[in-house]
Short mmCIF file of C-alpha atoms in Angstrom, two decimals:
data_model
loop_
_atom_site.label_atom_id
_atom_site.label_comp_id
_atom_site.label_asym_id
_atom_site.label_seq_id
_atom_site.Cartn_x
_atom_site.Cartn_y
_atom_site.Cartn_z
CA UNK A 1 131.63 32.17 164.67
CA UNK A 2 129.51 35.19 163.80
CA UNK A 3 131.02 37.53 161.21
CA UNK A 4 128.00 39.81 160.88
CA UNK A 5 128.89 43.20 159.46
CA UNK A 6 132.55 42.28 159.05
CA UNK A 7 134.29 44.24 156.33
CA UNK A 8 136.29 41.70 154.39
CA UNK A 9 136.27 40.92 150.68
CA UNK A 10 137.19 37.24 150.98
CA UNK A 11 136.50 34.41 153.40
CA UNK A 12 138.62 35.14 156.49
CA UNK A 13 141.49 32.77 157.18
CA UNK A 14 142.23 34.15 160.63
CA UNK A 15 139.57 32.14 162.43
CA UNK A 16 140.20 29.03 164.49
CA UNK A 17 140.36 25.94 162.32
CA UNK A 18 137.92 24.03 164.56
CA UNK A 19 134.99 26.28 163.57
CA UNK A 20 131.76 24.28 163.32
CA UNK A 21 129.32 27.08 162.47
CA UNK A 22 130.26 30.11 160.38
CA UNK A 23 127.82 32.95 159.80
CA UNK A 24 128.70 35.66 157.28
CA UNK A 25 125.96 38.28 157.22
CA UNK A 26 125.81 41.88 155.97
CA UNK A 27 129.42 41.64 154.88
CA UNK A 28 131.25 43.29 152.01
CA UNK A 29 132.58 39.91 150.84
CA UNK A 30 132.71 39.96 147.04
CA UNK A 31 134.21 36.61 146.07
CA UNK A 32 134.37 33.11 147.48
CA UNK A 33 137.49 31.60 145.99
CA UNK A 34 138.37 28.01 145.20
CA UNK A 35 139.27 26.28 148.47
CA UNK A 36 138.17 29.27 150.56
CA UNK A 37 137.00 27.04 153.40
CA UNK A 38 139.63 24.28 153.14
CA UNK A 39 141.10 25.02 156.56
CA UNK A 40 137.68 24.67 158.21
CA UNK A 41 137.33 20.90 157.90
CA UNK A 42 135.03 20.68 160.95
CA UNK A 43 132.51 23.13 159.45
CA UNK A 44 128.99 21.71 159.72
CA UNK A 45 126.91 24.81 159.05
CA UNK A 46 127.63 27.78 156.80
CA UNK A 47 125.26 30.73 156.64
CA UNK A 48 125.81 33.50 154.08
CA UNK A 49 123.13 36.21 154.12
CA UNK A 50 122.67 39.73 152.79
CA UNK A 51 126.11 40.01 151.21
CA UNK A 52 125.13 42.38 148.44
CA UNK A 53 128.68 42.66 147.08
CA UNK A 54 129.02 38.90 146.55
CA UNK A 55 129.27 38.36 142.81
CA UNK A 56 131.44 35.26 142.35
CA UNK A 57 131.59 31.81 143.89
CA UNK A 58 134.40 29.93 142.23
CA UNK A 59 134.20 26.27 141.32
CA UNK A 60 135.36 24.06 144.21
CA UNK A 61 134.88 26.87 146.75
CA UNK A 62 133.32 24.36 149.14
CA UNK A 63 135.59 21.40 148.33
CA UNK A 64 136.61 19.39 151.36
CA UNK A 65 133.62 20.35 153.49
CA UNK A 66 132.33 16.81 153.89
CA UNK A 67 130.57 17.61 157.18
CA UNK A 68 128.60 20.53 155.78
CA UNK A 69 124.82 20.09 156.02
#
């Protein structure tokens, strides 16, 4: 799923749960909260680029992503 240029402040929870690749680029995301990706258990690749507003990644934000490379 490509979320380039999407205007959200947090990781979206409206995507299909079977997402394997998630690309967040040029987004206004400002925080990645604890458990932000917990519904995306099939996620193998996560790309976060050029998110200038991103200032906080909470502890355990990526917990449960055992397939992540």
